[in-house]
mmCIF file of C-alpha atoms and ligand atoms in Angstrom:
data_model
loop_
_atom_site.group_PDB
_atom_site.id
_atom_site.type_symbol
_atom_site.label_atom_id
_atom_site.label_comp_id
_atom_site.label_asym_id
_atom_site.label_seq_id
_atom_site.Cartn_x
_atom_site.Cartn_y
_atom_site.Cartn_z
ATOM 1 C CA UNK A 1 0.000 0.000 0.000
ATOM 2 C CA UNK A 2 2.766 2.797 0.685
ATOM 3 C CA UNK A 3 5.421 0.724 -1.770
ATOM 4 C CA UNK A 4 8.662 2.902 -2.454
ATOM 5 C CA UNK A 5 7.538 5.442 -0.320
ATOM 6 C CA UNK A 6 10.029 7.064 2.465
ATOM 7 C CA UNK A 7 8.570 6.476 5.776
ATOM 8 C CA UNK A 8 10.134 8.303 8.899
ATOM 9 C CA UNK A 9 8.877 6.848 12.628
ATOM 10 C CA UNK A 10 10.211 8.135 15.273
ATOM 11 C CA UNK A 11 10.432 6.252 18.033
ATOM 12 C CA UNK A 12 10.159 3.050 16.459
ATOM 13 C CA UNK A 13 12.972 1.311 18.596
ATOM 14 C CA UNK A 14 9.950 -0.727 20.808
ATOM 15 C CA UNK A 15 6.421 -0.757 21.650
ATOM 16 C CA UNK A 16 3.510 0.767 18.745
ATOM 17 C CA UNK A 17 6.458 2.672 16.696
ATOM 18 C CA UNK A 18 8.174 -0.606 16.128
ATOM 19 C CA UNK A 19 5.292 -2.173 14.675
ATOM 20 C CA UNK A 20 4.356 0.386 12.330
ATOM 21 C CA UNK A 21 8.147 0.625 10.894
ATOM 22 C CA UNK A 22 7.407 -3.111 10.509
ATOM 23 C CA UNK A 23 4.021 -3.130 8.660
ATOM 24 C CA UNK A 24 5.153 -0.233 6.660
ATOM 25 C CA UNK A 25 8.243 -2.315 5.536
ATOM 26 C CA UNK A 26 6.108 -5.087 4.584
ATOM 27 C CA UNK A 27 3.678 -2.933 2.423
ATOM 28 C CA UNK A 28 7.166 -1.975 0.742
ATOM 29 C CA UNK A 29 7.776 1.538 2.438
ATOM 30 C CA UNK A 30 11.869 2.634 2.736
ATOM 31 C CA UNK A 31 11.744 3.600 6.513
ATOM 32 C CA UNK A 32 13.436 5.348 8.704
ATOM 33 C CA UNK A 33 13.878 3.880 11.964
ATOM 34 C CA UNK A 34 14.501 6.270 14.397
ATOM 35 C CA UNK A 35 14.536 5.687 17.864
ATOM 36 C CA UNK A 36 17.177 7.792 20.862
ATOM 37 C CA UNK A 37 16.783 4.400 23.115
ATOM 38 C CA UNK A 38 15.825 6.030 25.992
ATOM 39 C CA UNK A 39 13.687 4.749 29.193
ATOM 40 C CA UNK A 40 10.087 5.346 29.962
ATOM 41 C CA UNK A 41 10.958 8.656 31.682
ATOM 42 C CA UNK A 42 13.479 9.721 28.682
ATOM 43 C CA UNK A 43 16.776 9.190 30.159
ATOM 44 C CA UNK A 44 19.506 7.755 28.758
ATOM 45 C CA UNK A 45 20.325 6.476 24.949
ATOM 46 C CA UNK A 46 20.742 2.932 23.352
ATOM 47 C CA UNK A 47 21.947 2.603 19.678
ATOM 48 C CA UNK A 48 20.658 -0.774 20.025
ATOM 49 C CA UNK A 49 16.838 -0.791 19.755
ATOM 50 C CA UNK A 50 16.611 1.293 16.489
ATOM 51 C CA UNK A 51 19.363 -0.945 14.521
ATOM 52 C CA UNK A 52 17.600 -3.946 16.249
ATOM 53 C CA UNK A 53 14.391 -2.904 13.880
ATOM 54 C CA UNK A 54 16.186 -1.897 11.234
ATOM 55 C CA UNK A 55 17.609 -5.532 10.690
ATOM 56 C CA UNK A 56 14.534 -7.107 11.316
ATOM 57 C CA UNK A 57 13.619 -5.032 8.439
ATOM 58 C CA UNK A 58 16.292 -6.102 6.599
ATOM 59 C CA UNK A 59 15.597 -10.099 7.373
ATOM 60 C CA UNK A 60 12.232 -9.654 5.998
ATOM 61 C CA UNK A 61 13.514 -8.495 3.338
ATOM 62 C CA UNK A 62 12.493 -4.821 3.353
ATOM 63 C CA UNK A 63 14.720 -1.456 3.128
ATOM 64 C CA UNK A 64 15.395 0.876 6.437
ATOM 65 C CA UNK A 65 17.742 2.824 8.402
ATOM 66 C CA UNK A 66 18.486 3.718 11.637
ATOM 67 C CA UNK A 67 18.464 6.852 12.926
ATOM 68 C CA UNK A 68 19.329 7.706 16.584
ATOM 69 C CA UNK A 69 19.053 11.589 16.946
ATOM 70 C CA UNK A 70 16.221 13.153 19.137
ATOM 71 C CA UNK A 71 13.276 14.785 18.223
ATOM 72 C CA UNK A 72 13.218 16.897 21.171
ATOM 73 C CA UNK A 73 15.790 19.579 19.544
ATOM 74 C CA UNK A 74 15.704 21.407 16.121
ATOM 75 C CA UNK A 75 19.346 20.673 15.081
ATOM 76 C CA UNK A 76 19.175 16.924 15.804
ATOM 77 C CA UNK A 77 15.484 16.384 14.560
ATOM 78 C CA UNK A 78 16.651 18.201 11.150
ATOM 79 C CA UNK A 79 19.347 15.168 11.290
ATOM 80 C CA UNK A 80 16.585 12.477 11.322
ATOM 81 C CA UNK A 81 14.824 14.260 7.733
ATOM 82 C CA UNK A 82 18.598 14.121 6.947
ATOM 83 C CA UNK A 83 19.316 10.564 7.546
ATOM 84 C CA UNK A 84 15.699 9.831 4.812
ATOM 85 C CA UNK A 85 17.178 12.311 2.280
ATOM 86 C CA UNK A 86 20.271 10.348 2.768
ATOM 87 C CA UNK A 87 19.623 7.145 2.375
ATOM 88 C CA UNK A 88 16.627 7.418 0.119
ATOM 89 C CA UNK A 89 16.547 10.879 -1.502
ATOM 90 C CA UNK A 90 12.991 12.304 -0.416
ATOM 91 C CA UNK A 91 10.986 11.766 2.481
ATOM 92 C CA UNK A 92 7.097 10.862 2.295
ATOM 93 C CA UNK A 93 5.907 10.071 5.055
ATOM 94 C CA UNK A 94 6.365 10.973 8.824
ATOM 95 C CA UNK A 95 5.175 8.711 12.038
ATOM 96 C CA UNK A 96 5.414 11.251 15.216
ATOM 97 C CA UNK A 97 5.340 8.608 17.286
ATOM 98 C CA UNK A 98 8.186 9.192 20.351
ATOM 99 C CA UNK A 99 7.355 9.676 23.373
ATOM 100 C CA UNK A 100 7.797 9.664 27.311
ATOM 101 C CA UNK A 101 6.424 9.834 30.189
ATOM 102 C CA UNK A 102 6.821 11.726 33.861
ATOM 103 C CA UNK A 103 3.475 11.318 35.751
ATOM 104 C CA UNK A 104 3.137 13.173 38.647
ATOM 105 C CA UNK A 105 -0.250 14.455 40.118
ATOM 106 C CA UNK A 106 -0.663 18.669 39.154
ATOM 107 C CA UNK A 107 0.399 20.068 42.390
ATOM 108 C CA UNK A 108 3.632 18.045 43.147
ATOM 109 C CA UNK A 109 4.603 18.345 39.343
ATOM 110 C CA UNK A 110 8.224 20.111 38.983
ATOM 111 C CA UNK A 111 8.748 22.198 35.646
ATOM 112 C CA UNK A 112 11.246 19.990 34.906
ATOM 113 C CA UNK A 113 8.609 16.995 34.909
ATOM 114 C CA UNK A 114 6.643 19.309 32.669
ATOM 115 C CA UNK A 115 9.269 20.193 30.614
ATOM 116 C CA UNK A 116 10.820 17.517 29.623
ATOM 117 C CA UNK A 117 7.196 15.443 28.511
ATOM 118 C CA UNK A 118 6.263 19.017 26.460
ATOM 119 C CA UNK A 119 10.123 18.816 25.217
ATOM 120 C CA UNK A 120 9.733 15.343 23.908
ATOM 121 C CA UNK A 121 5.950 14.852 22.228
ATOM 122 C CA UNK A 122 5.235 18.796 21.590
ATOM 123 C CA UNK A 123 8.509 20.480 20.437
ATOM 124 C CA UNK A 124 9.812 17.149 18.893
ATOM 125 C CA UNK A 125 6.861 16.483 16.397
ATOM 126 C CA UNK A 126 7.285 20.634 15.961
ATOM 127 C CA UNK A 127 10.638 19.768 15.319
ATOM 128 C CA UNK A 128 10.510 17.045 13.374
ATOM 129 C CA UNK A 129 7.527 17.930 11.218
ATOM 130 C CA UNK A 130 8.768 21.339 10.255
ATOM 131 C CA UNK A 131 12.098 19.888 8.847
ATOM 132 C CA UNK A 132 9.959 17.369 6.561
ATOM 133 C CA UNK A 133 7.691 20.838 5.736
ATOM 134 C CA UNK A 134 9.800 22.120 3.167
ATOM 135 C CA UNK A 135 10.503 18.544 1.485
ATOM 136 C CA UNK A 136 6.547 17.758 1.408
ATOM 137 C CA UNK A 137 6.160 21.165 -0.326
ATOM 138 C CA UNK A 138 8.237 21.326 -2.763
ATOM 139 C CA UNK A 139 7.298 17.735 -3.816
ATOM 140 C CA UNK A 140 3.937 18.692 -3.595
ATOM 141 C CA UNK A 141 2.884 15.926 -1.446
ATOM 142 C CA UNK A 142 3.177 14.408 2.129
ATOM 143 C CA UNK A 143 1.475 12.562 5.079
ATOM 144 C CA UNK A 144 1.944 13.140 8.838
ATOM 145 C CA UNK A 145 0.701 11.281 11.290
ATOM 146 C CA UNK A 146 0.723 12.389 15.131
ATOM 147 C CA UNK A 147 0.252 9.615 18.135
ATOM 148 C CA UNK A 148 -2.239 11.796 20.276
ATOM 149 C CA UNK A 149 -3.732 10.112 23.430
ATOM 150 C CA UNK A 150 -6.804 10.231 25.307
ATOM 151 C CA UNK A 151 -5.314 11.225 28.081
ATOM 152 C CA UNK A 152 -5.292 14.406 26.581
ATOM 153 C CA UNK A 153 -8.698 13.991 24.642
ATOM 154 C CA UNK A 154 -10.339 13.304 27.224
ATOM 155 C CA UNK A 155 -8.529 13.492 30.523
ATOM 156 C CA UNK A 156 -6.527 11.489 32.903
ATOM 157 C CA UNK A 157 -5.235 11.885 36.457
ATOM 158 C CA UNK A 158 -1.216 12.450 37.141
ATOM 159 C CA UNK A 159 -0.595 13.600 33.724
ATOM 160 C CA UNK A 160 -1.104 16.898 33.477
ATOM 161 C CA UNK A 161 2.888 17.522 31.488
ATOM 162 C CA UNK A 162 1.678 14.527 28.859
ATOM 163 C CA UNK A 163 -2.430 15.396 28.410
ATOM 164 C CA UNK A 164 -1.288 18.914 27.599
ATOM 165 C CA UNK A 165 1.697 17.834 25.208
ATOM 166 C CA UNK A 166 -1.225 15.262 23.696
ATOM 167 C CA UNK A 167 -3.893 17.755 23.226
ATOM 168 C CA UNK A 168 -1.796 20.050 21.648
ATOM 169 C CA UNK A 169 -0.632 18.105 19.228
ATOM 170 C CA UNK A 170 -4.044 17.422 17.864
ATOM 171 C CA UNK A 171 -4.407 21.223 17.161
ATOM 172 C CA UNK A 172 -0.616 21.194 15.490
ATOM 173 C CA UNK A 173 -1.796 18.732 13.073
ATOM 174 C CA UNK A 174 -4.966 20.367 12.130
ATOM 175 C CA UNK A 175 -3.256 23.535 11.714
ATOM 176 C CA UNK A 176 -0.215 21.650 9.010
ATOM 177 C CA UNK A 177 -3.460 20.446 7.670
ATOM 178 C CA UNK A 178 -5.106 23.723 7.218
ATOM 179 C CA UNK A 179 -1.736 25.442 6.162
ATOM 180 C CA UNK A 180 -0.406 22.747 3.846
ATOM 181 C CA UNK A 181 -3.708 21.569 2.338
ATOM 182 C CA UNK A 182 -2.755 23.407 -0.655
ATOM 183 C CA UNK A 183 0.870 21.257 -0.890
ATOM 184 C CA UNK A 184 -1.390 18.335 -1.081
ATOM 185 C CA UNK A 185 0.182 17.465 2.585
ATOM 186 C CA UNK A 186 -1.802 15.153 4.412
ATOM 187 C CA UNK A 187 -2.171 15.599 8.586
ATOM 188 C CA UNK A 188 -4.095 13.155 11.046
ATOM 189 C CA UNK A 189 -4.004 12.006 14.591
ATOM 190 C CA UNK A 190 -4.145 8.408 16.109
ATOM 191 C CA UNK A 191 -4.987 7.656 19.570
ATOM 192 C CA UNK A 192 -3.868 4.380 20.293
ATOM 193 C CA UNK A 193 -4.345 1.875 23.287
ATOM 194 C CA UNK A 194 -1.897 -0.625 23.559
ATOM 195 C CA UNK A 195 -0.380 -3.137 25.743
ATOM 196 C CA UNK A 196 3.135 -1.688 25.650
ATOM 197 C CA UNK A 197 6.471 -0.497 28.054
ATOM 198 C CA UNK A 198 4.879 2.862 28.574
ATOM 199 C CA UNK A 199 1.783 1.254 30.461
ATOM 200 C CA UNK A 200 3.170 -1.939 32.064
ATOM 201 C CA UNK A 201 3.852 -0.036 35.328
ATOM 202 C CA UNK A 202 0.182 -0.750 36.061
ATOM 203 C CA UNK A 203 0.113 -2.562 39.426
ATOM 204 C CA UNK A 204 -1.239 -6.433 39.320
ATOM 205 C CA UNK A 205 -1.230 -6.879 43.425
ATOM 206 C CA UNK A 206 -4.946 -8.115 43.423
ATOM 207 C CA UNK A 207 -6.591 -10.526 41.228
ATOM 208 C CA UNK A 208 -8.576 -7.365 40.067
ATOM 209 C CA UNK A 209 -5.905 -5.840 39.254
ATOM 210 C CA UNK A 210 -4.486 -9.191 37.618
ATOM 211 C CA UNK A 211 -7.520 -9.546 35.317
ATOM 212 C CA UNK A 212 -7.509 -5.924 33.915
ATOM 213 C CA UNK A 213 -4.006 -6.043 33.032
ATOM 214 C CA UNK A 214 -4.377 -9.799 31.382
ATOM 215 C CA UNK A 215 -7.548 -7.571 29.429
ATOM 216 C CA UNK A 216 -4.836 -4.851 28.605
ATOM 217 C CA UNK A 217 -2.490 -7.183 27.314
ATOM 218 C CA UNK A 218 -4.600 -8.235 24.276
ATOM 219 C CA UNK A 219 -4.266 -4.894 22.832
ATOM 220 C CA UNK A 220 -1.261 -5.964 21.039
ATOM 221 C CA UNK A 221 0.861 -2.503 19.602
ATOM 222 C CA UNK A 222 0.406 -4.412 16.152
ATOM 223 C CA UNK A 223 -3.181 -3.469 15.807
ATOM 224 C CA UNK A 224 -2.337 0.011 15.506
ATOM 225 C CA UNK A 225 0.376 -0.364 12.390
ATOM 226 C CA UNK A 226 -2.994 -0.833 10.067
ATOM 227 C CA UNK A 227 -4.503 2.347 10.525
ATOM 228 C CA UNK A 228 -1.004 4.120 9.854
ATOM 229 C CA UNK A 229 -0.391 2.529 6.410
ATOM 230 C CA UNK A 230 -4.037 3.119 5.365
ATOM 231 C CA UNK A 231 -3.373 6.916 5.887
ATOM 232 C CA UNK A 232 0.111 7.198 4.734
ATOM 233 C CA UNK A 233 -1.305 5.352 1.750
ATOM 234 C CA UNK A 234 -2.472 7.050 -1.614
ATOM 235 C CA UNK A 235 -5.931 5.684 -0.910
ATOM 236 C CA UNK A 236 -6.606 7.896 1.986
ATOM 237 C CA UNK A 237 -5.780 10.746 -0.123
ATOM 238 C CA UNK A 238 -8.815 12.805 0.935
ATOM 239 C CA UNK A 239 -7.844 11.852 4.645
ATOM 240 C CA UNK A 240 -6.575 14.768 6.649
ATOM 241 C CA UNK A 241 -7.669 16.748 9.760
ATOM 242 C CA UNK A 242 -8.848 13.656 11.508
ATOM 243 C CA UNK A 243 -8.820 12.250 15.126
ATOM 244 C CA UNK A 244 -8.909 8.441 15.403
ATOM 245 C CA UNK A 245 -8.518 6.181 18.104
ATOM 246 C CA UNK A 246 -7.733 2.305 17.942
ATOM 247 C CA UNK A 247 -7.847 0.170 20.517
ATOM 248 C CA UNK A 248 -6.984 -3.768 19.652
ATOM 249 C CA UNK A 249 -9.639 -4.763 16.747
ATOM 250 C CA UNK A 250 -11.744 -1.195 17.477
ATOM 251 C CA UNK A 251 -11.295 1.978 15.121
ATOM 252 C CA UNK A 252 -13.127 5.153 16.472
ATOM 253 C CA UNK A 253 -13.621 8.617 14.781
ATOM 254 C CA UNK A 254 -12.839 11.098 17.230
ATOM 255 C CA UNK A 255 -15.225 14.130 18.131
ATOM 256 C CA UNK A 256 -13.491 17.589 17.544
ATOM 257 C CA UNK A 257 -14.869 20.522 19.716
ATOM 258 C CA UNK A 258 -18.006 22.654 18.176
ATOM 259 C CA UNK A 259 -20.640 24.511 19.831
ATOM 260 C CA UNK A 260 -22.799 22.385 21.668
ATOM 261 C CA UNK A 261 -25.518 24.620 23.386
ATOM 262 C CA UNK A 262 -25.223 28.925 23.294
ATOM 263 C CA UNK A 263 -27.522 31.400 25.254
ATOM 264 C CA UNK A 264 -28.297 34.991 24.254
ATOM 265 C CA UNK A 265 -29.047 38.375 26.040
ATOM 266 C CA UNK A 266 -30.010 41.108 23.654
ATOM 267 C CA UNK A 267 -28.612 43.678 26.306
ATOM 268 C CA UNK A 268 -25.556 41.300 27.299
ATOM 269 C CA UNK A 269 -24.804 39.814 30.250
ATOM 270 C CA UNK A 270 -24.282 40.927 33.678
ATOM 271 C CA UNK A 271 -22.418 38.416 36.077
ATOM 272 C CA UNK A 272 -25.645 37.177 38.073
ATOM 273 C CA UNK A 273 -27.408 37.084 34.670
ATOM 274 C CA UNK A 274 -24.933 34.271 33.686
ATOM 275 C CA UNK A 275 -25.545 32.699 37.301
ATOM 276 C CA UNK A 276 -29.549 32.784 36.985
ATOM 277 C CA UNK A 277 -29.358 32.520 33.335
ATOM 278 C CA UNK A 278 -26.412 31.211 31.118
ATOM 279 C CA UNK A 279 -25.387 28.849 33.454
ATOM 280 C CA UNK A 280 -28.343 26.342 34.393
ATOM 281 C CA UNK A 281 -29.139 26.762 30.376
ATOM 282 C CA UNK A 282 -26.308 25.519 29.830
ATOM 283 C CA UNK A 283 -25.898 23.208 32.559
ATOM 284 C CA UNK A 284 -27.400 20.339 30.827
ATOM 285 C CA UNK A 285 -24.626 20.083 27.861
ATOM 286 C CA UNK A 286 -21.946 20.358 30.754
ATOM 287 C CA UNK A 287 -19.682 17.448 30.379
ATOM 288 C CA UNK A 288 -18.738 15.325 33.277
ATOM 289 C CA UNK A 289 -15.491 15.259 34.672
ATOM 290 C CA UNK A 290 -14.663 12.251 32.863
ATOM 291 C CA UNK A 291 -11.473 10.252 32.692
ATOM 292 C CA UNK A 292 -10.309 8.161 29.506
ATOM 293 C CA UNK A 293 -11.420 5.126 31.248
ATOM 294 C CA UNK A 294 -14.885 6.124 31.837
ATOM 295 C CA UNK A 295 -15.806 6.896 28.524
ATOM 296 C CA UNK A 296 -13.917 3.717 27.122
ATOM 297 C CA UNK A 297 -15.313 1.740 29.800
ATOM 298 C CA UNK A 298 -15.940 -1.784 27.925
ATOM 299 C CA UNK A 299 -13.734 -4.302 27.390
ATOM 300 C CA UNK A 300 -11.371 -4.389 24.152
ATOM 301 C CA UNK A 301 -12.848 -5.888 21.521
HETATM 302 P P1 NAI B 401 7.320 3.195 24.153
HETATM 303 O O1 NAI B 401 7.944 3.787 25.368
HETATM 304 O O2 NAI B 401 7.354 1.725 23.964
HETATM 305 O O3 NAI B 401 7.934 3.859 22.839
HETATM 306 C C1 NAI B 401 8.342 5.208 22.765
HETATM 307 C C2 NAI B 401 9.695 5.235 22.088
HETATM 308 O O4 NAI B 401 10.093 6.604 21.922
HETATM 309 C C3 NAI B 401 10.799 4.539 22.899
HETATM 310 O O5 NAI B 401 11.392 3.506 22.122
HETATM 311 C C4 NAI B 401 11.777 5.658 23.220
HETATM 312 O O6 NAI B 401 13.147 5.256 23.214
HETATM 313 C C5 NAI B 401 11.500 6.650 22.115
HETATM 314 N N1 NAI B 401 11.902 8.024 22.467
HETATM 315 C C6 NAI B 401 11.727 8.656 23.671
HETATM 316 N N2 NAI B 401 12.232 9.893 23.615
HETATM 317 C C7 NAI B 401 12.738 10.066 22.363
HETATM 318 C C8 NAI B 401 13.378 11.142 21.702
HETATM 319 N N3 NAI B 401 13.608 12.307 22.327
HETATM 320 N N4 NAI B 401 13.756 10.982 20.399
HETATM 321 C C9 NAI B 401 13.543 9.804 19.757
HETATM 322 N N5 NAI B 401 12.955 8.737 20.347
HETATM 323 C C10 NAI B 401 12.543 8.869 21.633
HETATM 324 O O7 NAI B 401 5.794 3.711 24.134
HETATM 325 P P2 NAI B 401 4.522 3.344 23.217
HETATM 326 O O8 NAI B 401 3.461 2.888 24.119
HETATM 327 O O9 NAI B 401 4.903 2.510 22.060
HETATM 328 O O10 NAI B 401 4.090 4.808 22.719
HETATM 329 C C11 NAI B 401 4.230 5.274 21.401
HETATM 330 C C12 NAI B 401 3.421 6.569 21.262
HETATM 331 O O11 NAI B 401 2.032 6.308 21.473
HETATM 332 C C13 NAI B 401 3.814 7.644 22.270
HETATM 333 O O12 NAI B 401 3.756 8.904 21.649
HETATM 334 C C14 NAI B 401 2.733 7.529 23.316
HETATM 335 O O13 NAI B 401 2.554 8.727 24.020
HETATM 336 C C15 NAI B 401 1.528 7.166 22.464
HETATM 337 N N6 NAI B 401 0.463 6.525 23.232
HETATM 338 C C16 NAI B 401 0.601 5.237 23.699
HETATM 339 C C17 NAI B 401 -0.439 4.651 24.394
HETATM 340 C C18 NAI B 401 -0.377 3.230 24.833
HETATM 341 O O14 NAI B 401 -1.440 2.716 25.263
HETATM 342 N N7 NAI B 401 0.737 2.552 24.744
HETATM 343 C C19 NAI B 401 -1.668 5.389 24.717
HETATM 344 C C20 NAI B 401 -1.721 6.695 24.161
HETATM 345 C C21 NAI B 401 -0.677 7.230 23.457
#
């Protein structure tokens, strides 16, 4: 489906990333394997897991590279475009897929905590994205694809740093959707659930806790690689601006935020009109203080 296209995913050294630099491989993408190595929290660097990828690649049969720069910083996420434009002469597609975490309920949260999350999913798909921008434009053509989260859709607690990061990222790609439409370049978001590194910290002390992480561990990374290739593919060419979510064999459209309810004063408002008025009008479109896990709150299918 994306055969002799250039494929970039960052942070496809393990877990979701991995398996879409393999399925795009096998529908006979050239990819880019880039991956810094780092833990869950982003410290440290490994050569290993990227090249590790790359040669599975390779066994299969299938073209890649590794790349081991981070997206966090202009200069070395320019280097990652670089390494596609090296090896392969153009760049196509772009996965912006790294990520880390440092959960920490709001008030305890230091600015480096919040920092270095913003540093890593915000700044590095900035990063990374506007050094494929000029490529995708002058070739008149290109796909990004940004892992959101529902963390950020929706909400979770302890991760105020990463929901933020998440939920902005949604708006980056709609806007490199708006202001590239006319490049023919391509922008979309993925939510994904899967079983992977970043979520096996989950405590299993009680059998309840046992059975909901056995649950979580069906939603294999793999099931998200589909979705990718379908929208870095030519097929999905009137694709863009979208928020999906996939979560093992389930593929949801994503709500985007509109008007849901409005209330009108012909003099305007005072503030106890908008107590006595605006407010209990509104009141019943309020939404609850939900959590991801409330509103996905069924078993995978
Ligand atoms: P993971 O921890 O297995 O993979 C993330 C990869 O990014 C790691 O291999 C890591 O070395 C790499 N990385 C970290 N910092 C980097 C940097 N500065 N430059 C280059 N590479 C870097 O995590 P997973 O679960 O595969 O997550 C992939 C993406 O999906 C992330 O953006 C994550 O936020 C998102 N996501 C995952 C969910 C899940 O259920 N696993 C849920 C929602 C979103």
């Amino acid at each position: 489906m994306v055969e002799g296209k250039v494929v970039v995913v960052t942070g496809a050294g393990g877990g979701i990333g991995r398996d879409i630099a393999l399925a795009m491989a096998r529908e006979g993408a050239r990819v880019v394997v880039n991956d810094l190595g780092a833990s869950v929290t982003g410290d440290g660097s490994d050569h290993g897991p990227a090249q590790a990828v790359v040669e599975e690649i390779r066994a299969a049969g299938g073209e890649a590279v590794a790349s081991t720069d981070s997206v966090a910083q202009a200069v070395s996420a320019g280097r990652i475009v670089g390494t596609a434009l090296d090896a392969f002469g153009r760049i196509d597609v772009l996965v912006n897929n790294a990520g880390i975490l440092r959960d920490r309920f709001f008030h305890k949260m230091s600015a480096e905590e919040w920092d270095a999350v913003v540093q890593v999913h915000l700044y590095g798909s900035f990063h990374v994205s506007r050094a494929a921008a000029p490529h995708f434009k002058e070739q008149e053509g290109g796909c990004l694809i940004f892992m959101t989260s529902t963390s950020g859709l929706i909400g979770n607690l302890g991760q105020a740093n990463y929901s933020a990061a998440k939920l902005g990222l949604t708006a980056l790609s709609k806007s490199i959707a708006l202001d590239m439409e006319r490049f023919r370049v391509r922008s979309n978001c993925i939510a994904p659930f899967a079983w992977s590194r970043m979520i096996g910290s989950i405590p299993t002390d009680t059998p309840d806790e046992q059975e909901r992480v056995k649950r979580l561990k069906l939603m294999t990374p793999a099931k998200i690689a589909p979705l990718a290739v379908a929208l870095a593919s030519d097929t999905a060419h009137d694709v863009t601006g979208q928020v999906f979510a996939v979560r093992n064999n389930e593929i949801f459209l994503m709500s985007q935020p509109r008007p849901v309810r409005s209330v009108q004063r012909t003099d305007g408002w005072t503030p106890q009109d908008v107590v006595s008025h605006a407010l209990p009008a509104l009141r019943a479109s309020f939404h609850a203080l939900d959590r991801s896990g409330d509103v996905f709150c069924w078993d995978p299918v």
